[in-house]
XYZ file of N, CA and C in Angstrom:
525
model
N 0.828 -1.171 0.000
C 0.000 0.000 0.000
C 0.882 1.247 0.000
N 0.546 2.171 -0.869
C 1.168 3.494 -0.849
C 0.042 4.484 -0.605
N 0.238 5.360 0.377
C -0.788 6.333 0.735
C -0.233 7.744 0.633
N -1.012 8.607 -0.013
C -0.689 10.037 -0.079
C -1.569 10.753 0.928
N -0.955 11.526 1.799
C -1.685 12.348 2.747
C -1.593 13.778 2.233
N -2.750 14.378 1.999
C -2.811 15.728 1.447
C -3.727 16.578 2.314
N -3.656 17.882 2.110
C -4.530 18.795 2.840
C -3.865 20.140 3.002
N -4.601 21.079 3.546
C -4.075 22.433 3.673
C -2.962 22.544 4.705
N -2.156 23.578 4.548
C -1.123 23.888 5.531
C -1.785 24.096 6.884
N -1.196 23.495 7.899
C -1.734 23.644 9.252
C -2.721 22.567 9.641
N -3.064 21.680 8.719
C -4.020 20.613 9.042
C -3.401 19.557 9.964
N -2.071 19.537 10.040
C -1.403 18.580 10.921
C -0.941 17.319 10.212
N -0.716 17.416 8.915
C -0.312 16.235 8.138
C 0.968 15.605 8.692
N 2.016 16.388 8.845
C 3.295 15.841 9.315
C 3.166 15.254 10.716
N 2.434 15.923 11.586
C 2.252 15.439 12.960
C 1.524 14.104 12.969
N 0.438 14.013 12.210
C -0.320 12.765 12.175
C 0.465 11.645 11.492
N 1.188 11.974 10.437
C 2.000 10.956 9.766
C 3.052 10.404 10.724
N 3.732 11.288 11.452
C 4.756 10.839 12.407
C 4.140 9.953 13.490
N 2.989 10.333 13.994
C 2.325 9.540 15.032
C 1.864 8.198 14.484
N 1.373 8.182 13.257
C 0.943 6.921 12.636
C 2.134 5.989 12.437
N 3.261 6.541 11.998
C 4.467 5.726 11.804
C 4.977 5.179 13.138
N 4.857 5.959 14.197
C 5.275 5.492 15.518
C 4.355 4.371 16.012
N 3.080 4.463 15.685
C 2.115 3.460 16.126
C 2.176 2.181 15.284
N 2.601 2.330 14.046
C 2.661 1.184 13.125
C 4.071 1.059 12.563
N 4.918 0.266 13.191
C 6.294 0.126 12.732
C 6.429 -0.373 11.288
N 5.386 -0.996 10.739
C 5.438 -1.469 9.357
C 5.235 -0.331 8.362
N 4.808 0.811 8.829
C 4.526 1.965 7.971
C 5.792 2.803 7.834
N 6.183 3.073 6.586
C 7.410 3.839 6.342
C 7.076 5.163 5.675
N 7.643 6.231 6.218
C 7.473 7.562 5.657
C 8.457 7.766 4.519
N 7.943 8.166 3.352
C 8.802 8.497 2.217
C 9.431 9.861 2.467
N 10.731 9.919 2.425
C 11.467 11.162 2.667
C 11.445 12.009 1.394
N 11.012 13.264 1.534
C 10.906 14.147 0.382
C 12.172 14.968 0.192
N 12.349 15.425 -1.042
C 13.401 16.379 -1.398
C 12.674 17.695 -1.644
N 13.141 18.771 -0.986
C 12.453 20.061 -1.056
C 13.478 21.167 -1.269
N 13.105 22.166 -2.048
C 14.013 23.297 -2.292
C 13.881 24.326 -1.177
N 14.246 23.907 0.020
C 14.382 24.823 1.152
C 15.486 24.278 2.044
N 16.065 25.127 2.882
C 17.165 24.666 3.728
C 16.723 23.518 4.647
N 17.584 22.539 4.809
C 17.269 21.370 5.638
C 16.979 21.729 7.079
N 17.471 22.867 7.551
C 17.229 23.267 8.936
C 16.010 24.184 9.076
N 15.125 24.189 8.070
C 13.958 25.079 8.088
C 12.875 24.617 9.054
N 13.014 23.440 9.612
C 12.021 22.956 10.563
C 10.956 22.118 9.886
N 10.061 21.599 10.710
C 9.003 20.750 10.192
C 9.498 19.332 10.023
N 9.073 18.694 8.971
C 9.417 17.301 8.709
C 10.906 17.109 8.456
N 11.329 15.857 8.493
C 12.689 15.487 8.131
C 12.715 15.318 6.616
N 13.516 16.122 5.922
C 13.554 16.100 4.467
C 14.971 16.397 3.989
N 15.184 16.203 2.702
C 16.466 16.546 2.096
C 16.319 17.904 1.426
N 16.992 18.905 1.937
C 16.948 20.236 1.355
C 17.981 20.381 0.251
N 17.554 20.915 -0.883
C 18.454 21.118 -2.021
C 18.192 22.486 -2.635
N 19.124 22.938 -3.424
C 18.941 24.191 -4.157
C 18.007 23.939 -5.342
N 17.396 24.991 -5.866
C 16.566 24.814 -7.067
C 17.343 24.195 -8.232
N 18.618 24.568 -8.395
C 19.419 24.003 -9.481
C 19.637 22.500 -9.280
N 19.920 22.097 -8.064
C 20.118 20.663 -7.776
C 18.809 19.894 -7.981
N 17.690 20.482 -7.549
C 16.392 19.837 -7.739
C 16.133 19.620 -9.232
N 16.381 20.658 -10.026
C 16.158 20.557 -11.475
C 17.015 19.448 -12.076
N 18.261 19.350 -11.630
C 19.142 18.308 -12.147
C 18.630 16.915 -11.760
N 18.165 16.767 -10.536
C 17.607 15.486 -10.100
C 16.363 15.133 -10.914
N 15.550 16.134 -11.173
C 14.313 15.915 -11.949
C 14.650 15.478 -13.375
N 15.538 16.204 -14.023
C 15.937 15.872 -15.396
C 16.565 14.480 -15.442
N 17.285 14.123 -14.391
C 17.935 12.815 -14.331
C 16.982 11.668 -13.995
N 15.690 11.958 -13.819
C 14.716 10.911 -13.551
C 14.750 10.355 -12.142
N 15.248 11.141 -11.189
C 15.388 10.702 -9.800
C 14.047 10.570 -9.077
N 13.050 11.340 -9.505
C 11.794 11.397 -8.766
C 10.698 10.533 -9.373
N 9.985 9.837 -8.509
C 8.767 9.142 -8.923
C 7.646 10.166 -9.087
N 7.658 11.170 -8.227
C 6.677 12.262 -8.253
C 7.377 13.560 -7.918
N 6.923 14.653 -8.530
C 7.432 15.969 -8.142
C 6.366 17.009 -8.462
N 6.404 18.121 -7.721
C 5.430 19.190 -7.900
C 5.969 20.477 -7.304
N 5.283 21.554 -7.619
C 5.587 22.872 -7.045
C 4.417 23.305 -6.179
N 4.726 23.887 -5.040
C 3.699 24.435 -4.158
C 4.354 25.458 -3.242
N 3.651 26.534 -2.997
C 4.123 27.574 -2.068
C 5.507 28.104 -2.434
N 5.803 28.155 -3.729
C 7.082 28.681 -4.190
C 8.246 27.718 -4.036
N 7.972 26.471 -3.681
C 9.019 25.474 -3.494
C 8.785 24.299 -4.439
N 9.838 23.522 -4.663
C 9.728 22.283 -5.425
C 9.817 21.114 -4.450
N 8.978 20.122 -4.666
C 8.923 18.927 -3.828
C 9.097 17.713 -4.722
N 9.840 16.735 -4.264
C 10.004 15.509 -5.018
C 10.094 14.306 -4.108
N 9.606 13.190 -4.616
C 9.720 11.924 -3.890
C 10.531 10.984 -4.769
N 11.734 10.627 -4.305
C 12.580 9.728 -5.082
C 11.934 8.350 -5.259
N 12.241 7.718 -6.368
C 11.722 6.382 -6.659
C 11.962 5.424 -5.501
N 13.178 5.441 -4.938
C 13.515 4.471 -3.897
C 12.733 4.672 -2.604
N 12.056 5.811 -2.460
C 11.262 6.057 -1.260
C 9.867 5.435 -1.334
N 9.486 4.951 -2.492
C 8.147 4.376 -2.649
C 8.172 2.856 -2.734
N 9.218 2.253 -2.189
C 9.306 0.797 -2.173
C 8.967 0.286 -0.782
N 8.437 -0.893 -0.742
C 8.070 -1.509 0.529
C 6.584 -1.768 0.589
N 6.181 -2.559 1.562
C 4.773 -2.945 1.628
C 3.828 -1.835 2.083
N 4.275 -0.925 2.923
C 3.404 0.129 3.454
C 4.170 1.443 3.525
N 3.877 2.337 2.573
C 4.584 3.613 2.475
C 3.561 4.740 2.521
N 3.908 5.799 3.216
C 3.052 6.972 3.317
C 3.878 8.199 2.970
N 3.259 9.169 2.290
C 3.974 10.408 2.014
C 3.040 11.598 2.096
N 3.626 12.736 2.401
C 2.926 14.012 2.445
C 2.944 14.559 1.024
N 1.768 14.631 0.407
C 1.686 15.037 -0.987
C 0.984 16.365 -1.177
N 0.556 16.607 -2.390
C -0.114 17.842 -2.773
C -1.419 17.499 -3.482
N -2.485 18.193 -3.110
C -3.767 17.962 -3.778
C -3.641 18.217 -5.280
N -2.927 19.258 -5.663
C -2.799 19.595 -7.083
C -2.021 18.541 -7.860
N -1.145 17.796 -7.201
C -0.322 16.793 -7.873
C -0.972 15.411 -7.898
N -2.167 15.282 -7.352
C -2.795 13.956 -7.288
C -3.072 13.329 -8.655
N -3.525 14.073 -9.662
C -3.713 13.416 -10.963
C -2.423 12.774 -11.485
N -1.302 13.479 -11.356
C -0.007 12.926 -11.762
C 0.329 11.701 -10.909
N 0.116 11.798 -9.600
C 0.446 10.691 -8.699
C -0.378 9.448 -9.035
N -1.672 9.625 -9.281
C -2.523 8.479 -9.598
C -2.209 7.886 -10.969
N -1.757 8.714 -11.894
C -1.353 8.186 -13.202
C -0.126 7.283 -13.060
N 0.749 7.625 -12.140
C 1.967 6.841 -11.944
C 1.791 5.721 -10.931
N 0.849 5.916 -9.992
C 0.607 4.936 -8.926
C -0.900 4.667 -8.856
N -1.432 3.860 -9.757
C -2.889 3.700 -9.854
C -3.565 3.147 -8.600
N -2.838 2.437 -7.737
C -3.427 1.895 -6.506
C -3.223 2.814 -5.307
N -2.829 4.041 -5.563
C -2.557 4.995 -4.491
C -3.804 5.221 -3.638
N -3.639 5.154 -2.333
C -4.707 5.489 -1.378
C -4.517 6.966 -1.032
N -5.562 7.760 -1.165
C -5.485 9.202 -0.920
C -6.279 9.541 0.332
N -5.622 10.247 1.251
C -6.254 10.655 2.499
C -6.128 12.168 2.627
N -7.255 12.831 2.735
C -7.315 14.286 2.898
C -7.439 14.603 4.378
N -6.459 15.329 4.917
C -6.506 15.783 6.304
C -7.080 17.199 6.302
N -8.089 17.439 7.123
C -8.715 18.754 7.199
C -8.762 19.218 8.647
N -9.083 20.482 8.811
C -9.324 21.079 10.126
C -10.077 22.385 9.889
N -10.851 22.832 10.864
C -11.551 24.112 10.709
C -10.566 25.270 10.511
N -11.022 26.319 9.832
C -10.156 27.461 9.497
C -9.477 28.061 10.724
N -10.190 28.175 11.824
C -9.578 28.775 13.024
C -8.466 27.896 13.584
N -8.585 26.594 13.436
C -7.535 25.673 13.878
C -6.319 25.803 12.955
N -6.569 25.869 11.652
C -5.463 26.051 10.700
C -4.704 27.334 11.001
N -5.429 28.426 11.217
C -4.794 29.727 11.485
C -3.923 29.658 12.737
N -4.432 29.052 13.784
C -3.674 28.954 15.040
C -2.411 28.114 14.832
N -2.549 26.990 14.157
C -1.390 26.118 13.945
C -0.335 26.796 13.083
N -0.749 27.489 12.035
C 0.215 28.186 11.180
C 0.954 29.261 11.968
N 0.235 30.002 12.789
C 0.881 31.036 13.600
C 1.841 30.409 14.609
N 1.427 29.313 15.222
C 2.247 28.658 16.243
C 3.552 28.091 15.689
N 3.544 27.648 14.430
C 4.778 27.049 13.919
C 5.824 28.103 13.573
N 5.415 29.348 13.372
C 6.355 30.451 13.249
C 7.214 30.474 12.003
N 6.822 29.788 10.944
C 7.635 29.763 9.724
C 7.267 30.868 8.755
N 6.046 31.416 8.852
C 5.587 32.428 7.899
C 5.103 33.672 8.635
N 5.132 34.780 7.897
C 4.566 36.018 8.417
C 3.065 36.027 8.201
N 2.404 37.081 8.662
C 0.942 37.141 8.602
C 0.418 37.125 7.161
N 1.131 37.763 6.224
C 0.678 37.754 4.827
C 0.746 36.347 4.240
N 1.813 35.613 4.544
C 1.944 34.242 4.047
C 0.895 33.328 4.680
N 0.623 33.535 5.954
C -0.409 32.742 6.632
C -1.767 33.019 5.990
N -2.066 34.271 5.727
C -3.340 34.616 5.091
C -3.460 33.955 3.716
N -2.368 33.933 2.964
C -2.389 33.300 1.648
C -2.615 31.794 1.777
N -1.972 31.162 2.748
C -2.161 29.724 2.955
C -3.607 29.432 3.371
N -4.180 30.285 4.179
C -5.577 30.081 4.591
C -6.530 30.239 3.410
N -6.226 31.148 2.496
C -7.069 31.291 1.295
C -7.002 30.028 0.433
N -5.811 29.411 0.385
C -5.648 28.188 -0.407
C -6.202 26.951 0.300
N -6.509 27.068 1.573
C -6.981 25.912 2.344
C -8.252 25.314 1.757
N -9.053 26.139 1.119
C -10.317 25.652 0.564
C -10.152 25.022 -0.817
N -8.930 24.932 -1.315
C -8.668 24.312 -2.613
C -9.321 22.935 -2.641
N -10.163 22.708 -3.613
C -10.894 21.450 -3.700
C -10.001 20.326 -4.209
N -10.388 19.128 -3.866
C -9.713 17.965 -4.434
C -9.968 17.976 -5.936
N -8.996 17.555 -6.729
C -9.240 17.468 -8.176
C -10.426 16.546 -8.449
N -11.208 16.852 -9.470
C -12.382 16.030 -9.772
C -12.017 14.563 -10.008
N -12.867 13.687 -9.504
C -12.701 12.260 -9.747
C -11.671 11.565 -8.886
N -11.099 12.248 -7.917
C -10.092 11.633 -7.046
C -10.796 10.984 -5.854
N -10.774 9.668 -5.797
C -11.341 8.950 -4.659
C -10.432 9.175 -3.453
N -11.039 9.489 -2.323
C -10.241 9.762 -1.130
C -11.058 9.541 0.136
N -10.364 9.428 1.231
C -10.963 9.399 2.553
C -10.598 10.713 3.230
N -11.510 11.232 4.024
C -11.263 12.491 4.728
C -11.101 12.229 6.212
N -10.050 12.816 6.797
C -9.785 12.737 8.229
C -9.815 14.158 8.766
N -10.733 14.430 9.682
C -10.789 15.747 10.321
C -9.870 15.724 11.536
N -8.871 16.589 11.532
C -7.899 16.664 12.616
C -8.194 17.899 13.448
N -9.277 17.841 14.191
C -9.725 18.994 14.973
C -9.722 18.737 16.472
N -9.144 17.620 16.885
C -9.158 17.258 18.304
C -7.726 17.012 18.766
N -7.579 16.157 19.765
C -6.251 15.862 20.301
C -5.468 14.971 19.338
N -4.165 14.901 19.552
C -3.287 14.108 18.696
C -3.718 12.648 18.671
N -4.076 12.081 19.811
C -4.465 10.667 19.855
C -5.681 10.405 18.967
N -6.643 11.306 18.996
C -7.835 11.109 18.186
C -7.526 11.281 16.698
N -6.747 12.292 16.351
C -6.355 12.489 14.957
C -5.565 11.307 14.429
N -4.663 10.789 15.248
C -3.868 9.628 14.843
C -4.757 8.413 14.636
N -5.689 8.188 15.554
C -6.611 7.052 15.420
C -7.418 7.164 14.128
N -7.841 8.372 13.798
C -8.597 8.574 12.558
C -7.736 8.270 11.328
N -6.483 8.734 11.341
C -5.594 8.454 10.208
C -5.317 6.958 10.106
N -5.035 6.304 11.217
C -4.768 4.873 11.186
C -5.969 4.097 10.650
N -7.165 4.512 11.012
C -8.369 3.855 10.488
C -8.460 4.035 8.972
N -8.117 5.229 8.489
C -8.168 5.494 7.043
C -7.111 4.692 6.284
N -6.051 4.306 6.958
C -4.983 3.527 6.317
C -5.293 2.043 6.239
N -6.342 1.603 6.892
C -6.670 0.175 6.878
C -7.049 -0.270 5.477
N -6.495 -1.367 5.009
C -6.736 -1.786 3.630
C -8.188 -2.165 3.333
N -8.965 -2.507 4.360
C -10.344 -2.902 4.103
C -11.289 -1.716 4.019
N -10.769 -0.498 4.216
C -11.613 0.695 4.143
C -11.788 1.100 2.692
N -12.968 1.426 2.286
C -13.211 1.879 0.923
C -12.993 3.369 0.803
N -12.614 3.829 -0.379
C -12.433 5.260 -0.615
C -13.765 5.869 -1.033
N -13.912 7.141 -0.754
C -15.111 7.858 -1.190
C -14.725 9.085 -1.970
Protein backbone atom coordinates (compact mmCIF):
# COMPACT_ATOMS: atom_id res chain seq x y z
CA UNK A 1 0.00 0.00 0.00
CA UNK A 2 1.17 3.49 -0.85
CA UNK A 3 -0.79 6.33 0.73
CA UNK A 4 -0.69 10.04 -0.08
CA UNK A 5 -1.68 12.35 2.75
CA UNK A 6 -2.81 15.73 1.45
CA UNK A 7 -4.53 18.79 2.84
CA UNK A 8 -4.08 22.43 3.67
CA UNK A 9 -1.12 23.89 5.53
CA UNK A 10 -1.73 23.64 9.25
CA UNK A 11 -4.02 20.61 9.04
CA UNK A 12 -1.40 18.58 10.92
CA UNK A 13 -0.31 16.24 8.14
CA UNK A 14 3.30 15.84 9.31
CA UNK A 15 2.25 15.44 12.96
CA UNK A 16 -0.32 12.76 12.18
CA UNK A 17 2.00 10.96 9.77
CA UNK A 18 4.76 10.84 12.41
CA UNK A 19 2.32 9.54 15.03
CA UNK A 20 0.94 6.92 12.64
CA UNK A 21 4.47 5.73 11.80
CA UNK A 22 5.28 5.49 15.52
CA UNK A 23 2.12 3.46 16.13
CA UNK A 24 2.66 1.18 13.13
CA UNK A 25 6.29 0.13 12.73
CA UNK A 26 5.44 -1.47 9.36
CA UNK A 27 4.53 1.97 7.97
CA UNK A 28 7.41 3.84 6.34
CA UNK A 29 7.47 7.56 5.66
CA UNK A 30 8.80 8.50 2.22
CA UNK A 31 11.47 11.16 2.67
CA UNK A 32 10.91 14.15 0.38
CA UNK A 33 13.40 16.38 -1.40
CA UNK A 34 12.45 20.06 -1.06
CA UNK A 35 14.01 23.30 -2.29
CA UNK A 36 14.38 24.82 1.15
CA UNK A 37 17.17 24.67 3.73
CA UNK A 38 17.27 21.37 5.64
CA UNK A 39 17.23 23.27 8.94
CA UNK A 40 13.96 25.08 8.09
CA UNK A 41 12.02 22.96 10.56
CA UNK A 42 9.00 20.75 10.19
CA UNK A 43 9.42 17.30 8.71
CA UNK A 44 12.69 15.49 8.13
CA UNK A 45 13.55 16.10 4.47
CA UNK A 46 16.47 16.55 2.10
CA UNK A 47 16.95 20.24 1.35
CA UNK A 48 18.45 21.12 -2.02
CA UNK A 49 18.94 24.19 -4.16
CA UNK A 50 16.57 24.81 -7.07
CA UNK A 51 19.42 24.00 -9.48
CA UNK A 52 20.12 20.66 -7.78
CA UNK A 53 16.39 19.84 -7.74
CA UNK A 54 16.16 20.56 -11.48
CA UNK A 55 19.14 18.31 -12.15
CA UNK A 56 17.61 15.49 -10.10
CA UNK A 57 14.31 15.91 -11.95
CA UNK A 58 15.94 15.87 -15.40
CA UNK A 59 17.94 12.82 -14.33
CA UNK A 60 14.72 10.91 -13.55
CA UNK A 61 15.39 10.70 -9.80
CA UNK A 62 11.79 11.40 -8.77
CA UNK A 63 8.77 9.14 -8.92
CA UNK A 64 6.68 12.26 -8.25
CA UNK A 65 7.43 15.97 -8.14
CA UNK A 66 5.43 19.19 -7.90
CA UNK A 67 5.59 22.87 -7.05
CA UNK A 68 3.70 24.44 -4.16
CA UNK A 69 4.12 27.57 -2.07
CA UNK A 70 7.08 28.68 -4.19
CA UNK A 71 9.02 25.47 -3.49
CA UNK A 72 9.73 22.28 -5.42
CA UNK A 73 8.92 18.93 -3.83
CA UNK A 74 10.00 15.51 -5.02
CA UNK A 75 9.72 11.92 -3.89
CA UNK A 76 12.58 9.73 -5.08
CA UNK A 77 11.72 6.38 -6.66
CA UNK A 78 13.52 4.47 -3.90
CA UNK A 79 11.26 6.06 -1.26
CA UNK A 80 8.15 4.38 -2.65
CA UNK A 81 9.31 0.80 -2.17
CA UNK A 82 8.07 -1.51 0.53
CA UNK A 83 4.77 -2.94 1.63
CA UNK A 84 3.40 0.13 3.45
CA UNK A 85 4.58 3.61 2.47
CA UNK A 86 3.05 6.97 3.32
CA UNK A 87 3.97 10.41 2.01
CA UNK A 88 2.93 14.01 2.44
CA UNK A 89 1.69 15.04 -0.99
CA UNK A 90 -0.11 17.84 -2.77
CA UNK A 91 -3.77 17.96 -3.78
CA UNK A 92 -2.80 19.60 -7.08
CA UNK A 93 -0.32 16.79 -7.87
CA UNK A 94 -2.79 13.96 -7.29
CA UNK A 95 -3.71 13.42 -10.96
CA UNK A 96 -0.01 12.93 -11.76
CA UNK A 97 0.45 10.69 -8.70
CA UNK A 98 -2.52 8.48 -9.60
CA UNK A 99 -1.35 8.19 -13.20
CA UNK A 100 1.97 6.84 -11.94
CA UNK A 101 0.61 4.94 -8.93
CA UNK A 102 -2.89 3.70 -9.85
CA UNK A 103 -3.43 1.90 -6.51
CA UNK A 104 -2.56 4.99 -4.49
CA UNK A 105 -4.71 5.49 -1.38
CA UNK A 106 -5.48 9.20 -0.92
CA UNK A 107 -6.25 10.65 2.50
CA UNK A 108 -7.32 14.29 2.90
CA UNK A 109 -6.51 15.78 6.30
CA UNK A 110 -8.72 18.75 7.20
CA UNK A 111 -9.32 21.08 10.13
CA UNK A 112 -11.55 24.11 10.71
CA UNK A 113 -10.16 27.46 9.50
CA UNK A 114 -9.58 28.77 13.02
CA UNK A 115 -7.53 25.67 13.88
CA UNK A 116 -5.46 26.05 10.70
CA UNK A 117 -4.79 29.73 11.49
CA UNK A 118 -3.67 28.95 15.04
CA UNK A 119 -1.39 26.12 13.95
CA UNK A 120 0.22 28.19 11.18
CA UNK A 121 0.88 31.04 13.60
CA UNK A 122 2.25 28.66 16.24
CA UNK A 123 4.78 27.05 13.92
CA UNK A 124 6.36 30.45 13.25
CA UNK A 125 7.63 29.76 9.72
CA UNK A 126 5.59 32.43 7.90
CA UNK A 127 4.57 36.02 8.42
CA UNK A 128 0.94 37.14 8.60
CA UNK A 129 0.68 37.75 4.83
CA UNK A 130 1.94 34.24 4.05
CA UNK A 131 -0.41 32.74 6.63
CA UNK A 132 -3.34 34.62 5.09
CA UNK A 133 -2.39 33.30 1.65
CA UNK A 134 -2.16 29.72 2.95
CA UNK A 135 -5.58 30.08 4.59
CA UNK A 136 -7.07 31.29 1.29
CA UNK A 137 -5.65 28.19 -0.41
CA UNK A 138 -6.98 25.91 2.34
CA UNK A 139 -10.32 25.65 0.56
CA UNK A 140 -8.67 24.31 -2.61
CA UNK A 141 -10.89 21.45 -3.70
CA UNK A 142 -9.71 17.97 -4.43
CA UNK A 143 -9.24 17.47 -8.18
CA UNK A 144 -12.38 16.03 -9.77
CA UNK A 145 -12.70 12.26 -9.75
CA UNK A 146 -10.09 11.63 -7.05
CA UNK A 147 -11.34 8.95 -4.66
CA UNK A 148 -10.24 9.76 -1.13
CA UNK A 149 -10.96 9.40 2.55
CA UNK A 150 -11.26 12.49 4.73
CA UNK A 151 -9.78 12.74 8.23
CA UNK A 152 -10.79 15.75 10.32
CA UNK A 153 -7.90 16.66 12.62
CA UNK A 154 -9.73 18.99 14.97
CA UNK A 155 -9.16 17.26 18.30
CA UNK A 156 -6.25 15.86 20.30
CA UNK A 157 -3.29 14.11 18.70
CA UNK A 158 -4.47 10.67 19.86
CA UNK A 159 -7.84 11.11 18.19
CA UNK A 160 -6.36 12.49 14.96
CA UNK A 161 -3.87 9.63 14.84
CA UNK A 162 -6.61 7.05 15.42
CA UNK A 163 -8.60 8.57 12.56
CA UNK A 164 -5.59 8.45 10.21
CA UNK A 165 -4.77 4.87 11.19
CA UNK A 166 -8.37 3.86 10.49
CA UNK A 167 -8.17 5.49 7.04
CA UNK A 168 -4.98 3.53 6.32
CA UNK A 169 -6.67 0.18 6.88
CA UNK A 170 -6.74 -1.79 3.63
CA UNK A 171 -10.34 -2.90 4.10
CA UNK A 172 -11.61 0.69 4.14
CA UNK A 173 -13.21 1.88 0.92
CA UNK A 174 -12.43 5.26 -0.61
CA UNK A 175 -15.11 7.86 -1.19
